């Protein structure tokens, strides 16, 4: 093959221009691999064309465009990052600030929640207390109503018990409901019994004088209104209250007879 | 690093190789694009598109099909011509077809920026009209041999030899 004639034909200039067919391109490529002179000729033509076309360019060493391209392709580059930094920082800082605020907000909400929950617990306890009080009040009211109905009952006999001897400043009242075989003892006028002692209530017949125990008042201190309902089926002529050792006595200790009252049968 | 290795690395999406190739060919591409669109901003835009396209289509290049320079030159010419066909472009720019690359060289004041440019300017001055047209169509516009022959009403052989002579002259100016 006549290499010189081939080169002189001008086909290599067209090859660089991209003006040949695919088949011709392949042919030139193979010849380049085979003949270094052909390769060198192509390189020279290419270099000249690059200079020719570059001479028309309005911009030299266009780094700005390279950065734009790389940034578009998302290639890592320090310069590109520097350009992006301000926006990046703004967004980042805002993001961090938002997350910090959110965290603080969450903690605050959590704290508020705990506080509210404990307040609810306190309120619940208070409600329970109030309910208990209401229940107690209802009981008290029922008791009071019972007492009122008793007091208003015509069949009730009132027996005032007056202070005796050393205990003349004490008093009590017995309301005797004969039909129901019970008495209501109002012991408001008695002092609290000392430790180890209890009041014992007696039903008495006078001729002969016979005391019958109606029982001890064991809950004297804890009872609020000091009114005690006591069974009494006796044919009582008088009622007396003595102070006795805890557990009560067989017979009244007369030295500690606090109050006594005779039933007015008239 | 030789060109073949560089191109091989570029095909494997090597960023450094891409940068090197950009530096080797970007100015040339900018010249080709600018000659077609005649607007610095639009040329800039097309330049970006060209190299982005080159990056994404790196796989499709094969040295058997032609020179890497020719491959990217083709992308640039097509992108620039496509741009001139867009509606927005047509509205703002009229009658570009009459302009040749030589106009740019002849009207540019700052061509003394490099000895190459001085050489090329001198070379362009000496060029005959037919030679200017051949270079314009083959290198700047991407015409095939046949298309150039038809456009210039010149036999194929004449195109070939005339072009060969023009390039020879250019080489004498800028490569020696």
Tab-separated table of C-alpha atoms in Angstrom:
chain	number	residue	atom	x	y	z
A	1	UNK	CA	0.000	0.000	0.000
A	2	UNK	CA	1.216	3.463	-0.893
A	3	UNK	CA	1.099	5.206	2.462
A	4	UNK	CA	2.181	8.558	1.051
A	5	UNK	CA	-0.515	8.586	-1.617
A	6	UNK	CA	-3.092	7.587	0.981
A	7	UNK	CA	-2.070	10.462	3.228
A	8	UNK	CA	-1.985	12.898	0.297
A	9	UNK	CA	-5.512	11.910	-0.736
A	10	UNK	CA	-6.954	14.115	2.031
A	11	UNK	CA	-8.965	11.272	3.576
A	12	UNK	CA	-7.331	11.752	6.960
A	13	UNK	CA	-8.474	15.396	7.136
A	14	UNK	CA	-12.010	14.203	6.457
A	15	UNK	CA	-11.540	11.497	9.078
A	16	UNK	CA	-10.759	14.099	11.740
A	17	UNK	CA	-13.673	16.229	10.565
A	18	UNK	CA	-15.993	13.257	11.027
A	19	UNK	CA	-17.045	13.479	7.409
A	20	UNK	CA	-16.414	9.825	6.520
A	21	UNK	CA	-18.726	6.819	6.596
A	22	UNK	CA	-18.563	4.292	9.391
A	23	UNK	CA	-16.830	1.824	7.125
A	24	UNK	CA	-14.194	4.341	6.080
A	25	UNK	CA	-13.637	5.295	9.712
A	26	UNK	CA	-12.899	1.693	10.622
A	27	UNK	CA	-10.533	1.402	7.683
A	28	UNK	CA	-8.568	4.476	8.772
A	29	UNK	CA	-8.479	3.192	12.336
A	30	UNK	CA	-6.967	-0.110	11.259
A	31	UNK	CA	-4.385	1.632	9.083
A	32	UNK	CA	-3.435	3.909	11.986
A	33	UNK	CA	-2.708	0.873	14.109
A	34	UNK	CA	-0.677	-0.583	11.270
A	35	UNK	CA	1.257	2.489	10.075
A	36	UNK	CA	2.728	4.951	12.586
A	37	UNK	CA	3.073	7.584	9.811
A	38	UNK	CA	-0.664	7.554	9.308
A	39	UNK	CA	-1.295	7.836	13.035
A	40	UNK	CA	1.146	10.740	13.276
A	41	UNK	CA	-0.507	12.474	10.342
A	42	UNK	CA	-3.921	12.142	12.014
A	43	UNK	CA	-2.538	13.525	15.276
A	44	UNK	CA	-1.081	16.535	13.470
A	45	UNK	CA	-4.278	17.237	11.582
A	46	UNK	CA	-6.255	16.934	14.796
A	47	UNK	CA	-3.915	19.288	16.656
A	48	UNK	CA	-4.223	21.892	13.880
A	49	UNK	CA	-8.002	21.638	13.788
A	50	UNK	CA	-8.182	21.970	17.568
A	51	UNK	CA	-6.167	25.181	17.319
A	52	UNK	CA	-8.279	26.471	14.474
A	53	UNK	CA	-11.572	25.894	16.245
A	54	UNK	CA	-10.235	27.109	19.610
A	55	UNK	CA	-9.127	30.381	17.993
A	56	UNK	CA	-12.790	31.227	17.440
A	57	UNK	CA	-13.726	30.672	21.075
A	58	UNK	CA	-14.731	33.845	22.921
A	59	UNK	CA	-13.565	32.354	26.245
A	60	UNK	CA	-10.225	30.842	27.259
A	61	UNK	CA	-9.799	28.111	29.882
A	62	UNK	CA	-13.430	28.048	30.801
A	63	UNK	CA	-13.187	26.871	34.451
A	64	UNK	CA	-16.538	28.334	35.374
A	65	UNK	CA	-18.309	26.088	32.917
A	66	UNK	CA	-16.334	23.079	34.137
A	67	UNK	CA	-17.482	23.744	37.698
A	68	UNK	CA	-21.052	24.139	36.524
A	69	UNK	CA	-20.831	20.858	34.638
A	70	UNK	CA	-19.310	19.032	37.575
A	71	UNK	CA	-21.860	20.445	39.931
A	72	UNK	CA	-24.583	19.327	37.550
A	73	UNK	CA	-23.038	15.859	37.366
A	74	UNK	CA	-22.764	15.917	41.151
A	75	UNK	CA	-19.032	15.285	41.049
A	76	UNK	CA	-17.090	16.024	44.210
A	77	UNK	CA	-15.176	19.242	44.024
A	78	UNK	CA	-14.002	21.655	46.679
A	79	UNK	CA	-14.680	24.735	44.580
A	80	UNK	CA	-18.217	23.703	43.889
A	81	UNK	CA	-18.795	23.078	47.561
A	82	UNK	CA	-17.459	26.503	48.475
A	83	UNK	CA	-19.983	28.042	46.132
A	84	UNK	CA	-22.730	25.916	47.632
A	85	UNK	CA	-21.690	26.453	51.260
A	86	UNK	CA	-23.782	29.473	52.242
A	87	UNK	CA	-27.016	27.860	51.193
A	88	UNK	CA	-25.977	24.536	52.607
A	89	UNK	CA	-25.085	26.136	55.937
A	90	UNK	CA	-28.269	28.102	56.138
A	91	UNK	CA	-30.371	25.036	55.560
A	92	UNK	CA	-28.258	22.952	57.916
A	93	UNK	CA	-28.312	25.478	60.727
A	94	UNK	CA	-32.007	26.026	60.344
A	95	UNK	CA	-32.486	22.292	60.390
A	96	UNK	CA	-30.400	21.886	63.508
A	97	UNK	CA	-32.103	24.787	65.217
A	98	UNK	CA	-35.473	23.317	64.358
A	99	UNK	CA	-34.501	19.916	65.717
A	100	UNK	CA	-33.128	21.439	68.924
A	101	UNK	CA	-36.331	23.426	69.377
A	102	UNK	CA	-38.330	20.316	68.681
A	103	UNK	CA	-36.350	18.357	71.294
A	104	UNK	CA	-36.826	21.120	73.859
A	105	UNK	CA	-40.485	21.246	72.953
A	106	UNK	CA	-40.814	17.495	73.358
A	107	UNK	CA	-39.115	17.572	76.763
A	108	UNK	CA	-41.321	20.444	77.840
A	109	UNK	CA	-44.428	18.597	76.677
A	110	UNK	CA	-43.242	15.452	78.448
A	111	UNK	CA	-42.673	17.419	81.644
A	112	UNK	CA	-46.044	19.091	81.296
A	113	UNK	CA	-47.605	15.704	80.750
A	114	UNK	CA	-45.996	14.269	83.901
A	115	UNK	CA	-47.062	17.309	85.860
A	116	UNK	CA	-50.630	17.015	84.603
A	117	UNK	CA	-50.669	13.305	85.352
A	118	UNK	CA	-49.559	13.868	88.943
A	119	UNK	CA	-52.139	16.643	89.216
A	120	UNK	CA	-54.768	14.221	87.986
A	121	UNK	CA	-53.621	11.719	90.626
A	122	UNK	CA	-53.842	14.357	93.327
A	123	UNK	CA	-57.271	15.353	92.068
A	124	UNK	CA	-58.334	11.699	92.062
A	125	UNK	CA	-57.152	11.240	95.641
A	126	UNK	CA	-58.919	14.423	96.662
A	127	UNK	CA	-62.038	13.230	94.901
A	128	UNK	CA	-61.863	9.925	96.762
A	129	UNK	CA	-61.444	11.798	100.037
A	130	UNK	CA	-64.386	14.004	99.210
A	131	UNK	CA	-66.463	10.982	98.233
A	132	UNK	CA	-65.602	9.381	101.552
A	133	UNK	CA	-66.540	12.573	103.324
A	134	UNK	CA	-69.781	12.755	101.384
A	135	UNK	CA	-70.510	9.137	102.258
A	136	UNK	CA	-69.699	9.869	105.884
A	137	UNK	CA	-71.845	12.973	105.809
A	138	UNK	CA	-74.674	10.930	104.310
A	139	UNK	CA	-74.309	8.435	107.105
A	140	UNK	CA	-74.236	11.266	109.625
A	141	UNK	CA	-77.254	12.799	107.959
A	142	UNK	CA	-79.105	9.498	108.099
A	143	UNK	CA	-78.190	9.157	111.747
A	144	UNK	CA	-79.281	12.716	112.384
A	145	UNK	CA	-82.530	12.100	110.532
A	146	UNK	CA	-83.085	8.983	112.576
A	147	UNK	CA	-82.444	10.982	115.718
A	148	UNK	CA	-84.824	13.687	114.623
A	149	UNK	CA	-87.508	11.152	113.862
A	150	UNK	CA	-86.857	9.607	117.264
A	151	UNK	CA	-87.078	12.956	119.022
A	152	UNK	CA	-90.272	13.805	117.252
A	153	UNK	CA	-91.813	10.460	118.060
A	154	UNK	CA	-94.553	10.761	120.707
A	155	UNK	CA	-93.709	7.364	122.033
A	156	UNK	CA	-90.243	8.455	123.051
A	157	UNK	CA	-89.663	9.070	126.715
A	158	UNK	CA	-86.987	11.575	127.566
A	159	UNK	CA	-85.027	10.870	130.722
A	160	UNK	CA	-82.576	13.576	131.789
A	161	UNK	CA	-79.622	12.180	133.749
A	162	UNK	CA	-78.072	14.646	136.166
A	163	UNK	CA	-74.572	14.734	137.606
A	164	UNK	CA	-74.048	12.947	140.927
A	165	UNK	CA	-71.627	13.719	143.781
A	166	UNK	CA	-68.209	14.625	142.502
A	167	UNK	CA	-69.541	14.588	138.941
A	168	UNK	CA	-72.333	17.091	139.410
A	169	UNK	CA	-71.109	19.097	136.460
A	170	UNK	CA	-71.793	16.180	134.122
A	171	UNK	CA	-75.072	15.252	132.484
A	172	UNK	CA	-76.644	13.025	129.922
A	173	UNK	CA	-80.031	12.313	128.327
A	174	UNK	CA	-81.718	9.083	127.528
A	175	UNK	CA	-84.416	8.848	124.865
A	176	UNK	CA	-86.272	5.653	125.378
A	177	UNK	CA	-88.214	4.123	122.513
A	178	UNK	CA	-90.205	1.579	124.371
A	179	UNK	CA	-91.855	0.049	121.335
A	180	UNK	CA	-88.561	-0.695	119.679
A	181	UNK	CA	-86.874	-1.717	122.943
A	182	UNK	CA	-84.004	0.675	122.499
A	183	UNK	CA	-82.615	3.822	124.027
A	184	UNK	CA	-80.606	6.613	122.536
A	185	UNK	CA	-78.055	7.896	125.000
A	186	UNK	CA	-76.871	11.416	124.470
A	187	UNK	CA	-73.591	11.474	126.407
A	188	UNK	CA	-72.393	14.865	125.269
A	189	UNK	CA	-72.167	16.076	128.845
A	190	UNK	CA	-69.679	13.402	129.934
A	191	UNK	CA	-65.910	13.881	129.854
A	192	UNK	CA	-63.692	11.474	127.941
A	193	UNK	CA	-63.055	8.386	130.066
A	194	UNK	CA	-59.453	7.982	131.317
A	195	UNK	CA	-57.173	5.283	129.867
A	196	UNK	CA	-58.323	1.768	130.788
A	197	UNK	CA	-61.778	2.880	131.830
A	198	UNK	CA	-65.153	2.818	130.068
A	199	UNK	CA	-68.619	4.143	130.799
A	200	UNK	CA	-71.157	1.477	131.604
A	201	UNK	CA	-74.893	2.137	131.235
A	202	UNK	CA	-77.323	0.712	133.737
A	203	UNK	CA	-81.077	0.177	133.788
A	204	UNK	CA	-82.471	0.370	137.288
A	205	UNK	CA	-85.611	-0.698	139.101
A	206	UNK	CA	-86.093	1.209	142.296
A	207	UNK	CA	-88.020	-1.128	144.634
A	208	UNK	CA	-85.875	-2.921	145.322
A	209	UNK	CA	-82.950	-1.148	143.782
A	210	UNK	CA	-81.716	-3.521	141.070
A	211	UNK	CA	-79.213	-2.502	138.428
A	212	UNK	CA	-79.130	-4.264	135.078
A	213	UNK	CA	-76.168	-3.611	132.760
A	214	UNK	CA	-77.061	-2.330	129.326
A	215	UNK	CA	-73.415	-2.601	128.278
A	216	UNK	CA	-70.289	-0.496	128.056
A	217	UNK	CA	-69.672	2.349	125.653
A	218	UNK	CA	-66.383	1.236	124.108
A	219	UNK	CA	-66.363	3.761	121.230
A	220	UNK	CA	-67.005	6.847	123.343
A	221	UNK	CA	-63.899	8.748	122.223
A	222	UNK	CA	-64.185	7.951	118.517
A	223	UNK	CA	-67.864	8.725	118.251
A	224	UNK	CA	-68.512	12.214	116.972
A	225	UNK	CA	-71.984	13.104	118.166
A	226	UNK	CA	-71.718	11.069	121.391
A	227	UNK	CA	-75.161	9.587	120.773
A	228	UNK	CA	-75.302	5.852	121.278
A	229	UNK	CA	-78.108	3.479	120.378
A	230	UNK	CA	-78.473	0.746	122.998
A	231	UNK	CA	-80.801	-2.255	123.270
A	232	UNK	CA	-83.106	-2.082	126.266
A	233	UNK	CA	-85.977	-4.512	126.833
A	234	UNK	CA	-86.113	-3.869	130.577
A	235	UNK	CA	-88.909	-2.274	132.518
A	236	UNK	CA	-86.543	0.501	133.509
A	237	UNK	CA	-87.464	2.966	136.234
A	238	UNK	CA	-84.181	4.827	136.117
A	239	UNK	CA	-80.927	4.972	134.105
A	240	UNK	CA	-77.427	5.480	135.469
A	241	UNK	CA	-73.938	5.761	134.058
A	242	UNK	CA	-70.840	4.662	135.968
A	243	UNK	CA	-67.142	4.621	135.104
A	244	UNK	CA	-65.825	1.057	135.192
A	245	UNK	CA	-62.603	-0.740	134.293
A	246	UNK	CA	-62.388	-1.712	130.613
A	247	UNK	CA	-64.663	-4.659	129.957
A	248	UNK	CA	-67.261	-3.474	132.389
A	249	UNK	CA	-68.386	-4.732	135.851
A	250	UNK	CA	-71.094	-7.044	137.195
A	251	UNK	CA	-72.431	-4.379	139.478
A	252	UNK	CA	-72.074	-0.587	139.269
A	253	UNK	CA	-69.212	1.013	141.221
A	254	UNK	CA	-71.198	3.603	143.092
A	255	UNK	CA	-68.199	5.862	143.814
A	256	UNK	CA	-67.995	6.441	140.113
A	257	UNK	CA	-71.689	7.002	139.447
A	258	UNK	CA	-71.563	9.968	137.108
A	259	UNK	CA	-75.149	10.585	136.197
A	260	UNK	CA	-78.488	9.277	137.202
A	261	UNK	CA	-82.078	9.974	136.132
A	262	UNK	CA	-85.465	8.577	137.017
A	263	UNK	CA	-88.003	7.754	134.361
A	264	UNK	CA	-90.986	10.008	134.700
A	265	UNK	CA	-93.878	7.711	134.091
A	266	UNK	CA	-96.467	10.404	134.567
B	1	UNK	CA	-0.786	9.486	30.594
B	2	UNK	CA	-1.464	8.749	26.943
B	3	UNK	CA	-4.739	9.623	25.301
B	4	UNK	CA	-6.004	6.047	25.008
B	5	UNK	CA	-5.571	5.425	28.742
B	6	UNK	CA	-7.192	8.745	29.529
B	7	UNK	CA	-10.206	7.950	27.384
B	8	UNK	CA	-10.468	4.473	28.885
B	9	UNK	CA	-10.544	6.014	32.370
B	10	UNK	CA	-13.101	8.579	31.242
B	11	UNK	CA	-15.322	5.758	30.015
B	12	UNK	CA	-15.114	4.315	33.527
B	13	UNK	CA	-16.422	7.672	34.814
B	14	UNK	CA	-13.083	8.803	36.181
B	15	UNK	CA	-13.494	12.417	37.222
B	16	UNK	CA	-9.825	13.377	36.803
B	17	UNK	CA	-9.782	11.965	33.282
B	18	UNK	CA	-12.946	13.901	32.511
B	19	UNK	CA	-11.311	17.124	33.696
B	20	UNK	CA	-8.206	16.516	31.602
B	21	UNK	CA	-10.247	15.859	28.504
B	22	UNK	CA	-12.290	18.960	29.209
B	23	UNK	CA	-9.128	21.039	29.335
B	24	UNK	CA	-7.882	19.494	26.120
B	25	UNK	CA	-11.018	20.092	24.072
B	26	UNK	CA	-13.305	22.644	25.762
B	27	UNK	CA	-11.881	25.732	24.090
B	28	UNK	CA	-12.119	24.105	20.698
B	29	UNK	CA	-15.719	23.077	21.385
B	30	UNK	CA	-16.533	26.543	22.630
B	31	UNK	CA	-15.232	27.938	19.307
B	32	UNK	CA	-17.347	25.542	17.273
B	33	UNK	CA	-20.458	26.182	19.341
B	34	UNK	CA	-20.003	29.937	19.425
B	35	UNK	CA	-19.526	30.003	15.649
B	36	UNK	CA	-22.927	28.358	15.282
B	37	UNK	CA	-24.972	30.172	17.948
B	38	UNK	CA	-23.080	33.511	17.973
B	39	UNK	CA	-24.045	34.281	21.563
B	40	UNK	CA	-21.692	33.873	24.514
B	41	UNK	CA	-24.399	32.944	27.036
B	42	UNK	CA	-26.100	30.457	24.763
B	43	UNK	CA	-22.706	28.998	23.818
B	44	UNK	CA	-22.013	28.579	27.517
B	45	UNK	CA	-25.275	26.736	28.007
B	46	UNK	CA	-24.646	24.448	25.026
B	47	UNK	CA	-21.102	23.774	26.279
B	48	UNK	CA	-22.467	22.470	29.550
B	49	UNK	CA	-24.958	20.273	27.755
B	50	UNK	CA	-22.216	18.882	25.513
B	51	UNK	CA	-19.902	17.779	28.295
B	52	UNK	CA	-22.766	16.495	30.433
B	53	UNK	CA	-23.931	14.463	27.451
B	54	UNK	CA	-20.373	13.240	26.857
B	55	UNK	CA	-20.136	12.087	30.472
B	56	UNK	CA	-23.441	10.240	30.333
B	57	UNK	CA	-22.727	8.685	26.933
B	58	UNK	CA	-19.059	7.886	27.582
B	59	UNK	CA	-19.842	4.191	27.114
B	60	UNK	CA	-20.975	4.728	23.553
B	61	UNK	CA	-17.580	5.995	22.406
B	62	UNK	CA	-15.305	3.519	20.698
B	63	UNK	CA	-11.926	4.380	19.174
B	64	UNK	CA	-12.725	2.146	16.207
B	65	UNK	CA	-15.474	4.530	15.166
B	66	UNK	CA	-13.257	7.607	15.114
B	67	UNK	CA	-11.138	10.008	17.096
B	68	UNK	CA	-12.330	11.029	20.539
B	69	UNK	CA	-11.976	14.656	19.418
B	70	UNK	CA	-14.202	13.935	16.449
B	71	UNK	CA	-16.749	12.223	18.703
B	72	UNK	CA	-17.079	15.174	21.052
B	73	UNK	CA	-16.911	17.594	18.085
B	74	UNK	CA	-19.964	15.826	16.687
B	75	UNK	CA	-21.832	16.141	19.952
B	76	UNK	CA	-20.984	19.857	20.104
B	77	UNK	CA	-22.033	20.601	16.522
B	78	UNK	CA	-25.308	18.723	16.913
B	79	UNK	CA	-26.129	20.373	20.220
B	80	UNK	CA	-25.394	23.839	18.817
B	81	UNK	CA	-27.375	23.266	15.638
B	82	UNK	CA	-30.277	21.858	17.673
B	83	UNK	CA	-30.177	25.021	19.732
B	84	UNK	CA	-30.451	27.219	16.637
B	85	UNK	CA	-33.531	25.245	15.613
B	86	UNK	CA	-35.362	25.935	18.886
B	87	UNK	CA	-38.213	28.426	18.648
B	88	UNK	CA	-36.815	30.770	21.289
B	89	UNK	CA	-33.508	30.920	19.473
B	90	UNK	CA	-35.064	31.554	16.077
B	91	UNK	CA	-36.979	34.501	17.449
B	92	UNK	CA	-33.925	36.230	18.853
B	93	UNK	CA	-31.381	35.433	16.143
B	94	UNK	CA	-31.803	35.915	12.426
B	95	UNK	CA	-29.753	35.039	9.383
B	96	UNK	CA	-26.844	33.274	10.961
B	97	UNK	CA	-26.209	31.149	7.958
B	98	UNK	CA	-24.291	33.816	6.134
B	99	UNK	CA	-21.635	33.998	8.851
B	100	UNK	CA	-18.431	32.000	8.676
B	101	UNK	CA	-15.910	31.368	11.419
B	102	UNK	CA	-13.560	33.733	9.594
B	103	UNK	CA	-15.880	36.639	10.438
B	104	UNK	CA	-15.251	36.086	14.093
B	105	UNK	CA	-11.498	36.109	13.573
B	106	UNK	CA	-11.621	39.159	11.365
B	107	UNK	CA	-13.759	41.216	13.710
B	108	UNK	CA	-12.136	40.179	16.955
B	109	UNK	CA	-9.857	42.802	18.443
B	110	UNK	CA	-8.167	40.715	21.080
B	111	UNK	CA	-6.752	38.110	18.780
B	112	UNK	CA	-3.194	38.963	19.694
B	113	UNK	CA	-3.675	37.047	22.921
B	114	UNK	CA	-1.635	34.121	21.605
B	115	UNK	CA	0.809	33.367	18.828
B	116	UNK	CA	-1.541	30.660	17.588
B	117	UNK	CA	-4.262	33.212	17.097
B	118	UNK	CA	-1.906	35.554	15.293
B	119	UNK	CA	-0.868	32.683	13.045
B	120	UNK	CA	-4.429	31.725	12.409
B	121	UNK	CA	-5.432	35.283	11.672
B	122	UNK	CA	-2.637	35.558	9.150
B	123	UNK	CA	-3.641	32.207	7.751
B	124	UNK	CA	-7.246	33.233	7.431
B	125	UNK	CA	-6.257	36.427	5.623
B	126	UNK	CA	-4.504	34.432	2.961
B	127	UNK	CA	-7.321	31.933	2.553
B	128	UNK	CA	-9.350	31.920	-0.579
B	129	UNK	CA	-13.147	32.068	-0.234
B	130	UNK	CA	-13.547	28.441	-1.336
B	131	UNK	CA	-11.091	27.284	1.309
B	132	UNK	CA	-12.898	29.230	4.030
B	133	UNK	CA	-16.143	27.618	3.015
B	134	UNK	CA	-14.689	24.115	2.981
B	135	UNK	CA	-13.220	24.464	6.472
B	136	UNK	CA	-16.428	26.022	7.721
B	137	UNK	CA	-18.641	23.236	6.432
B	138	UNK	CA	-16.395	20.288	7.271
B	139	UNK	CA	-15.089	21.272	10.698
B	140	UNK	CA	-17.402	23.896	12.083
B	141	UNK	CA	-20.701	22.669	10.691
B	142	UNK	CA	-20.107	18.932	10.462
B	143	UNK	CA	-21.070	18.435	6.840
B	144	UNK	CA	-20.222	15.096	5.250
B	145	UNK	CA	-17.987	15.008	2.209
B	146	UNK	CA	-21.006	14.540	-0.044
B	147	UNK	CA	-23.024	17.301	1.606
B	148	UNK	CA	-20.096	19.691	1.304
B	149	UNK	CA	-19.613	18.723	-2.334
B	150	UNK	CA	-23.276	19.411	-3.094
B	151	UNK	CA	-23.430	22.642	-1.136
B	152	UNK	CA	-20.317	24.091	-2.732
B	153	UNK	CA	-21.107	22.580	-6.119
B	154	UNK	CA	-17.659	21.015	-6.189
B	155	UNK	CA	-16.587	17.470	-7.111
B	156	UNK	CA	-15.845	15.159	-4.171
B	157	UNK	CA	-12.177	14.847	-5.112
B	158	UNK	CA	-11.772	18.610	-5.216
B	159	UNK	CA	-13.241	18.966	-1.739
B	160	UNK	CA	-10.780	16.391	-0.446
B	161	UNK	CA	-7.676	17.924	-1.958
B	162	UNK	CA	-8.662	21.504	-1.308
B	163	UNK	CA	-9.338	20.692	2.300
B	164	UNK	CA	-6.029	18.824	2.502
B	165	UNK	CA	-4.196	21.919	1.227
B	166	UNK	CA	-5.972	24.249	3.592
B	167	UNK	CA	-5.145	22.084	6.583
B	168	UNK	CA	-1.535	21.747	5.406
B	169	UNK	CA	-1.214	25.494	5.364
B	170	UNK	CA	-2.768	25.737	8.814
B	171	UNK	CA	-0.362	23.141	10.159
B	172	UNK	CA	2.548	25.098	8.807
B	173	UNK	CA	1.314	28.166	10.642
B	174	UNK	CA	0.439	26.733	14.022
B	175	UNK	CA	2.377	23.528	14.516
B	176	UNK	CA	5.871	24.549	13.462
